[in-house]
mmCIF file of C-alpha atoms in Angstrom:
data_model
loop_
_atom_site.group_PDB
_atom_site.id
_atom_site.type_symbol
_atom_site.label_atom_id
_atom_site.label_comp_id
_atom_site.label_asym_id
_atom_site.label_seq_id
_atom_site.Cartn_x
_atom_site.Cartn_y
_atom_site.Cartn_z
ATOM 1 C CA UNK G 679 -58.587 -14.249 -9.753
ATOM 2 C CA UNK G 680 -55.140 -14.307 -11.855
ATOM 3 C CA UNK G 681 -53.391 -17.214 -10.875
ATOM 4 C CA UNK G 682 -49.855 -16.959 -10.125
ATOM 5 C CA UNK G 683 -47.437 -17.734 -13.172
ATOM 6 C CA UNK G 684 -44.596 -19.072 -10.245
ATOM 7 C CA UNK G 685 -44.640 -20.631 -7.117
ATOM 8 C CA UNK G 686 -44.471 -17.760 -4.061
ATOM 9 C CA UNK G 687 -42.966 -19.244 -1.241
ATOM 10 C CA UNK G 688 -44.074 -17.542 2.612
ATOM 11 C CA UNK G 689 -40.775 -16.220 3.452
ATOM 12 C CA UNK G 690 -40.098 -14.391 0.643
ATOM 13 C CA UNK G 691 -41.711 -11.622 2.643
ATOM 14 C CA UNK G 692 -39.087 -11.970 5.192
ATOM 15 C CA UNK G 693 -36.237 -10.713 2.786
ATOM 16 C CA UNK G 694 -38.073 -7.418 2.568
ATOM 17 C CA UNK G 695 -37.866 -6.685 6.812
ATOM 18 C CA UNK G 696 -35.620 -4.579 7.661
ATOM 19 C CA UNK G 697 -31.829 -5.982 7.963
ATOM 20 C CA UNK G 698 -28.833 -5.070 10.410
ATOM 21 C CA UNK G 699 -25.958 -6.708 8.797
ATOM 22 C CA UNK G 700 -22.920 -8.114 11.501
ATOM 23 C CA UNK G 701 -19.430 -8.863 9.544
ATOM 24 C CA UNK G 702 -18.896 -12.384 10.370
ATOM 25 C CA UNK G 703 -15.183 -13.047 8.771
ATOM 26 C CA UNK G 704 -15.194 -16.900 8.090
ATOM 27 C CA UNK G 705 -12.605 -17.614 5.674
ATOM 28 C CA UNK G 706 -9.751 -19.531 6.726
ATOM 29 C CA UNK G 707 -7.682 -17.155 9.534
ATOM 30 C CA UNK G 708 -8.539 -14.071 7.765
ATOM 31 C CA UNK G 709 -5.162 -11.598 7.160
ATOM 32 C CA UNK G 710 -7.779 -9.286 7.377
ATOM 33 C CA UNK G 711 -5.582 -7.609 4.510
ATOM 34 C CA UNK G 712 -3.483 -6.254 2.865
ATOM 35 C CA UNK G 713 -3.220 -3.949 3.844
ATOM 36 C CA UNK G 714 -5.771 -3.800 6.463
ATOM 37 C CA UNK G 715 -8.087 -3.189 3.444
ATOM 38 C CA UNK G 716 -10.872 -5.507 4.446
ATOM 39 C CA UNK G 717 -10.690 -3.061 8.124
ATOM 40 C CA UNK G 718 -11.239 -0.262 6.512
ATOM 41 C CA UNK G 719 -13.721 -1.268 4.630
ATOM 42 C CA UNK G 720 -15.985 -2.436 7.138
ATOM 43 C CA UNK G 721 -14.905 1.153 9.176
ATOM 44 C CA UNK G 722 -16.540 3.165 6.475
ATOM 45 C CA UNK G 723 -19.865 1.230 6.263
ATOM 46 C CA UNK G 724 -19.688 1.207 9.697
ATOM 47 C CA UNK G 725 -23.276 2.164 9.861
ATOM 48 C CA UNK G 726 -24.666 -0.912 7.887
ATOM 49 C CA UNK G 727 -22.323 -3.233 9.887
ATOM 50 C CA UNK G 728 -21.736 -1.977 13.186
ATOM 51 C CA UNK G 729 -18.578 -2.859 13.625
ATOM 52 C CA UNK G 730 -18.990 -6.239 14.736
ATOM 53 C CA UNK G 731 -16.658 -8.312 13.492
ATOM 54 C CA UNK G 732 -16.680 -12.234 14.341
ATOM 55 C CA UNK G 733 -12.698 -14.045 13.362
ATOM 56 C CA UNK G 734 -12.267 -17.919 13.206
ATOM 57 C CA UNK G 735 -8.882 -18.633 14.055
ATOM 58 C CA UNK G 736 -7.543 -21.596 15.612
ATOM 59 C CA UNK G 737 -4.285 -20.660 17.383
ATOM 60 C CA UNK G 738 -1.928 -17.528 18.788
ATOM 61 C CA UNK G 739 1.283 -19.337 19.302
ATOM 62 C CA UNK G 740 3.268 -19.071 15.839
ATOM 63 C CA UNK G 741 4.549 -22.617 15.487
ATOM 64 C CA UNK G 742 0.598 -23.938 16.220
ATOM 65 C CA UNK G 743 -1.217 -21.353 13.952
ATOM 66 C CA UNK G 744 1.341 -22.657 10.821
ATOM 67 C CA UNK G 745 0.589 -26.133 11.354
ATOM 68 C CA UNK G 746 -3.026 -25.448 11.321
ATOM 69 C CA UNK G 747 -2.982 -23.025 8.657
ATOM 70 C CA UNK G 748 -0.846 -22.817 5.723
ATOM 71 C CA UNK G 749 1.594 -25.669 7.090
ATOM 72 C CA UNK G 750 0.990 -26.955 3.249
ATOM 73 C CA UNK G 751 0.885 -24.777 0.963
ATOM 74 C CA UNK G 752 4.031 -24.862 -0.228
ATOM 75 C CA UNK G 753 5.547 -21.776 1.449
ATOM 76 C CA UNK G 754 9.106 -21.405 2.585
ATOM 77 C CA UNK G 755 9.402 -20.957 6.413
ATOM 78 C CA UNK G 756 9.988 -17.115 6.007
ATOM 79 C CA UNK G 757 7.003 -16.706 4.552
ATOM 80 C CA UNK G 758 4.871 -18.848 6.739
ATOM 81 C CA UNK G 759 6.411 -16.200 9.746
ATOM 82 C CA UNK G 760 5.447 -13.066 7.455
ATOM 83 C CA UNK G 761 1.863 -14.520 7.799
ATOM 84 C CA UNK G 762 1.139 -14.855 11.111
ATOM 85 C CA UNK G 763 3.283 -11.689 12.167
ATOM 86 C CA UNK G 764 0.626 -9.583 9.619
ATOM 87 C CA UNK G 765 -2.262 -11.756 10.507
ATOM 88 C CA UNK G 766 -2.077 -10.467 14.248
ATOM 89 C CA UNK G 767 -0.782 -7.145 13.259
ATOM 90 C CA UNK G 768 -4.262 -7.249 11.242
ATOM 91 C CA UNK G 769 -6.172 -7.914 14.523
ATOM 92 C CA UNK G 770 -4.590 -5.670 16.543
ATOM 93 C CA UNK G 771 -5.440 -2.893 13.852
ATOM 94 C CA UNK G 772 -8.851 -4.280 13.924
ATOM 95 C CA UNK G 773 -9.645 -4.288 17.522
ATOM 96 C CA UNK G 774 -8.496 -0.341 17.679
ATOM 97 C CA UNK G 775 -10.742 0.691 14.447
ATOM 98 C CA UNK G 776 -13.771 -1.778 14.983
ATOM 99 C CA UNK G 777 -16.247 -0.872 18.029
ATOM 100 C CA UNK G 778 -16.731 -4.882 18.519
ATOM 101 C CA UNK G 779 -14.324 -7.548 17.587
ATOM 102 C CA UNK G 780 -14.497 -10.881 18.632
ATOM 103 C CA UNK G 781 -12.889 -14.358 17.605
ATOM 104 C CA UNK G 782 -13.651 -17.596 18.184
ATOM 105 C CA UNK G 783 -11.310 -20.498 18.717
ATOM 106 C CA UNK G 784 -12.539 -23.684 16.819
ATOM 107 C CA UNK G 785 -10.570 -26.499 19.091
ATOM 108 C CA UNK G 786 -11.879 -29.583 20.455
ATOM 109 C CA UNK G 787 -9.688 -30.234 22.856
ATOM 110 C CA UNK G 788 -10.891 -28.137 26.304
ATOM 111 C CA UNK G 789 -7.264 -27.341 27.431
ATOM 112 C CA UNK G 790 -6.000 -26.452 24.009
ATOM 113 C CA UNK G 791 -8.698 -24.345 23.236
ATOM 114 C CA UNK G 792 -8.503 -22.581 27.087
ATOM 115 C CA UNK G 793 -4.385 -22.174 26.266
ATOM 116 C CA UNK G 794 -4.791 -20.627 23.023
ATOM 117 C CA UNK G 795 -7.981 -18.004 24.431
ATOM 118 C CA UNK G 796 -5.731 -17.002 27.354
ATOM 119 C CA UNK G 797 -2.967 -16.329 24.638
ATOM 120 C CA UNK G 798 -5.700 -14.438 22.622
ATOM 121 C CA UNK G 799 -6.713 -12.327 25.550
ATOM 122 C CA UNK G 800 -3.567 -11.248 26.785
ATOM 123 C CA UNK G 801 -2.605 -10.365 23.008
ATOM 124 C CA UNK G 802 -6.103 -8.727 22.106
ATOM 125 C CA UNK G 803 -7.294 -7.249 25.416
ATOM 126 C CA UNK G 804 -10.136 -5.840 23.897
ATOM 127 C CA UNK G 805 -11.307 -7.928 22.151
ATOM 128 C CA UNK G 806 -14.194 -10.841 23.178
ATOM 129 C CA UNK G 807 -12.366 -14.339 22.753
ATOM 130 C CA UNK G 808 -14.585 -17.488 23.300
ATOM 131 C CA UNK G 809 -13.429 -21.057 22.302
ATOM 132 C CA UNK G 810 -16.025 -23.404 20.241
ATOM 133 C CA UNK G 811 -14.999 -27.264 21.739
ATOM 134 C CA UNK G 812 -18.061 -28.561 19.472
ATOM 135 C CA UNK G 813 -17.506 -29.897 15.926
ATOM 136 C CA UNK G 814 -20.686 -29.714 13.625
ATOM 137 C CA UNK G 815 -20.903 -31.474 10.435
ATOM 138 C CA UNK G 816 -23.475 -29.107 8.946
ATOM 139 C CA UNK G 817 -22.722 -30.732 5.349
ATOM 140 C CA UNK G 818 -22.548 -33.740 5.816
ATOM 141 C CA UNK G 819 -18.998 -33.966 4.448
ATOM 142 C CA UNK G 820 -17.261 -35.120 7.682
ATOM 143 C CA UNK G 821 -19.591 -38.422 7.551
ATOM 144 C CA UNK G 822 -18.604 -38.968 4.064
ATOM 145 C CA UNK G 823 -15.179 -39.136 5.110
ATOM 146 C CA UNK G 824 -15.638 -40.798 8.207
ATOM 147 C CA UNK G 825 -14.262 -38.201 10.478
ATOM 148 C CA UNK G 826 -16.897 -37.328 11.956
ATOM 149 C CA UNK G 827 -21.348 -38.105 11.621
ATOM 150 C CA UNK G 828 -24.349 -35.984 12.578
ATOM 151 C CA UNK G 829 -26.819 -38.556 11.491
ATOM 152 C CA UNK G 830 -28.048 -40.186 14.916
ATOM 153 C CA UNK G 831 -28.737 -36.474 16.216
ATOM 154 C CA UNK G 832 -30.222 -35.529 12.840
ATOM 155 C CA UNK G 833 -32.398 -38.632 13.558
ATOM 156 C CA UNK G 834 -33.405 -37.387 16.367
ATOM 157 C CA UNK G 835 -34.521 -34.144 15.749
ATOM 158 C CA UNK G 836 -36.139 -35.361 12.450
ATOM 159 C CA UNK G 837 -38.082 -38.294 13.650
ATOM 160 C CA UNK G 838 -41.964 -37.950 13.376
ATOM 161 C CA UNK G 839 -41.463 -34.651 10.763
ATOM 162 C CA UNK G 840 -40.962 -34.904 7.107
ATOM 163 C CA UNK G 841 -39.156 -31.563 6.010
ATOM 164 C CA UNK G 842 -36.826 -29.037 7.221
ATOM 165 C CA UNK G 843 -38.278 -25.421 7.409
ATOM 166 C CA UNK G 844 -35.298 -23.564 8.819
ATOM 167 C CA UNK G 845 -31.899 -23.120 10.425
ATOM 168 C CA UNK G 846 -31.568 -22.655 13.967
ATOM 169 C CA UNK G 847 -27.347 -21.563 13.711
ATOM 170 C CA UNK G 848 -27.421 -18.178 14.188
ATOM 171 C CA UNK G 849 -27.321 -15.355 17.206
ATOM 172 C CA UNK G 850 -29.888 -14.053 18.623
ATOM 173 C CA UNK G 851 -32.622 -11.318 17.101
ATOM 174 C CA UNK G 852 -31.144 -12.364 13.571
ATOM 175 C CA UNK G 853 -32.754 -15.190 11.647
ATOM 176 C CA UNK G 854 -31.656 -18.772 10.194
ATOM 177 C CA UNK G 855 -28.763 -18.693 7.728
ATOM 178 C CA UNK G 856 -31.453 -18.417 4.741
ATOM 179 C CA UNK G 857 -33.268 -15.736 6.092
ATOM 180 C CA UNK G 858 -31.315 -13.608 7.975
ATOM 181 C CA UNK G 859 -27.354 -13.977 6.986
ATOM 182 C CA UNK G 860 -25.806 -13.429 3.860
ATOM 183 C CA UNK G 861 -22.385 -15.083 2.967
ATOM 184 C CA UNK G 862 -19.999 -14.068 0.406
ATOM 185 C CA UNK G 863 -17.313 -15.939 -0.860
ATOM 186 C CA UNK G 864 -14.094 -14.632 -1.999
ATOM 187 C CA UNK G 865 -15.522 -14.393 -5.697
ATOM 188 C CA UNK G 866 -17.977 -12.186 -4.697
ATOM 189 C CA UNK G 867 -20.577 -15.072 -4.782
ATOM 190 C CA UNK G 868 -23.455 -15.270 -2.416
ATOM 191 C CA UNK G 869 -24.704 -18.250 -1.094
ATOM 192 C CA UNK G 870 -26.744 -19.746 1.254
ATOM 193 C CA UNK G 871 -23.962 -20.945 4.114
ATOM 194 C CA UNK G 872 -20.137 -21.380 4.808
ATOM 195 C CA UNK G 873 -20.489 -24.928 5.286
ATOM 196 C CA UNK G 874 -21.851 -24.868 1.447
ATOM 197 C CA UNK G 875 -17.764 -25.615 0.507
ATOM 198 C CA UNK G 876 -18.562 -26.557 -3.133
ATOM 199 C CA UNK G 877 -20.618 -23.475 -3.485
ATOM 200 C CA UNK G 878 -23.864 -25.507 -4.967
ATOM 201 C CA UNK G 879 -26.408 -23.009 -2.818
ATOM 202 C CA UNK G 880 -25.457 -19.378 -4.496
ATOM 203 C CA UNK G 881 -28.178 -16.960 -5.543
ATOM 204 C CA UNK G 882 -26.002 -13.580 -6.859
ATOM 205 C CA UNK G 883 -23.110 -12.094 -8.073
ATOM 206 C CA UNK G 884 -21.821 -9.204 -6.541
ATOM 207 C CA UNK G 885 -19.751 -8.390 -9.563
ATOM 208 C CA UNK G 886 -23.301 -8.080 -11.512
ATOM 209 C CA UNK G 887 -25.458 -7.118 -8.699
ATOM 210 C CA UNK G 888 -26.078 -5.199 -6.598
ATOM 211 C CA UNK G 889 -27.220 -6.165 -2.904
ATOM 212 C CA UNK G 890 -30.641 -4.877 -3.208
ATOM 213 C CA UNK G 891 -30.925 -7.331 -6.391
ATOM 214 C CA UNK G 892 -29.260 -10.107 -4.830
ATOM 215 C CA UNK G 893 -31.221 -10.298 -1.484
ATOM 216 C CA UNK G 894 -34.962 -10.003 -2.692
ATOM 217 C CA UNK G 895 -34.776 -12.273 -6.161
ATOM 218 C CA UNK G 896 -36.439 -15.268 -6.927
ATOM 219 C CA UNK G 897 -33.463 -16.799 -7.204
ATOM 220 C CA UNK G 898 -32.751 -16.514 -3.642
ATOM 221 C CA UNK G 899 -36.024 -17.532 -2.687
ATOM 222 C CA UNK G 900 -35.684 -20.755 -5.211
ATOM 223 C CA UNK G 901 -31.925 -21.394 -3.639
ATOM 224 C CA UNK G 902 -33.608 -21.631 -0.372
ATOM 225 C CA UNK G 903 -36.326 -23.958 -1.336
ATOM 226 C CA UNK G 904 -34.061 -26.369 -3.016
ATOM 227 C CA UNK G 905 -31.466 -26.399 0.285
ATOM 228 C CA UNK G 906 -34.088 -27.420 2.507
ATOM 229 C CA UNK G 907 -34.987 -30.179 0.223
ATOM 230 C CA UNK G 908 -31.250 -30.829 0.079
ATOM 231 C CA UNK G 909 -27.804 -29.834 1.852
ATOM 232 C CA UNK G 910 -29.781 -28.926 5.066
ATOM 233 C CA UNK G 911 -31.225 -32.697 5.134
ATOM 234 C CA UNK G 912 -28.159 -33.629 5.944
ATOM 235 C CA UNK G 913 -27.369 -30.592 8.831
ATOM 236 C CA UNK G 914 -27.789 -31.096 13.100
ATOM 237 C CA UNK G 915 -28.352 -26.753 12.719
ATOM 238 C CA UNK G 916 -31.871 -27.826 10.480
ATOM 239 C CA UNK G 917 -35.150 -27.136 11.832
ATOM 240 C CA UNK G 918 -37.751 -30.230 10.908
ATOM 241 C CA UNK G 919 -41.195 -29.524 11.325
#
């Protein structure tokens, strides 16, 4: 029997099932532009994506969407204006070209977040709008800083098992974040997860590759092996076995 020249890990199998991709837009309230670009885009390939298109923004009234979104970046106040006005003209385009749009409203605070979906709905009326009240320190990064820790829950799930084998934060049908997402930063990276913010976990280049390429090499399979030994250690989303 030949024996094999590189470790072959059981899920690599899984990157070979067939794959529905959903557009999940997590970058910081996403212009969705310019101009509506990133809209049409998705409309063409409509067939790979399904339209479904899943927005993180935090507010709908102008004044509270600035302060939580490019309050410091140096912008004059004109400008600041110019990009919320687009950023909902972006939406609106969206939820008229897209068959499912939805966003999500990241707020802690039950009455804020209720406020600003109300806003949403009224704006957006067909679009889904659900508000997220639950903060999640999948990185770890939050208890670094001391704004916010995951480790007594991580104890929890962890206690009596010795390593993680998966990633429960994902929708239903689809698989963990390593076996059934794929997440592309805005330099056509791919990596593991969004909460990977230093961009440690990638595995292709879109640039280079193409998707094919990207999603069933060994580097992908040697990304994932090294997260669970790693970053997802220090996740609540992990799965511990």
């Amino acid at each position: 029997m030949t024996e094999p020249k590189k470790p072959v890990f059981w899920y690599q199998g899984l990157f070979l099932q067939p794959q529905h991709f959903q557009q999940a837009d997590l970058s910081h309230q996403s212009s969705l532009g310019p101009p509506k670009d990133k809209v049409d885009l998705i409309k063409e390939y409509n067939d790979v994506i399904g339209g479904q298109v899943c927005l993180n923004i935090s507010a709908f009234e102008r004044e509270r969407w600035i302060a939580n979104t490019v309050a410091g970046n140096g912008s004059g106040e004109p400008t600041k204006r110019r990009a919320f006005n687009r950023t909902m003209k972006n939406i609106e385009y969206a939820s008229r070209q897209l068959g499912a749009v939805s966003i999500q409203i990241n707020e802690a605070n039950s009455d804020d977040a209720e406020k600003q979906a109300d806003i949403a709905r009224r704006m957006f009326p067909g679009v889904t709008v659900r508000a997220c009240l639950a903060l999640s320190d999948r990185a770890g990064i939050l208890h670094e800083t001391g704004a916010l820790s995951n480790r007594d829950e991580i104890g929890r799930m962890s206690a009596g098992r010795s390593r993680v084998v998966d990633c429960n934060n994902t929708f239903t049908g689809i698989g963990g974040r390593h076996f059934g997402w794929l997440h592309v930063n805005a330099l056509g990276k791919a990596l593991l997860c969004c909460n990977d913010y230093h961009f440690d976990y990638t595995f292709g280049d879109f640039h280079a590759d193409t998707l094919k390429d990207i999603w069933i090499s060994e580097r992908h399979a040697t990304v994932i092996e090294r997260s669970f030994r790693e970053i997802y250690r220090k996740c609540s989303m992990a799965v511990w076995k």
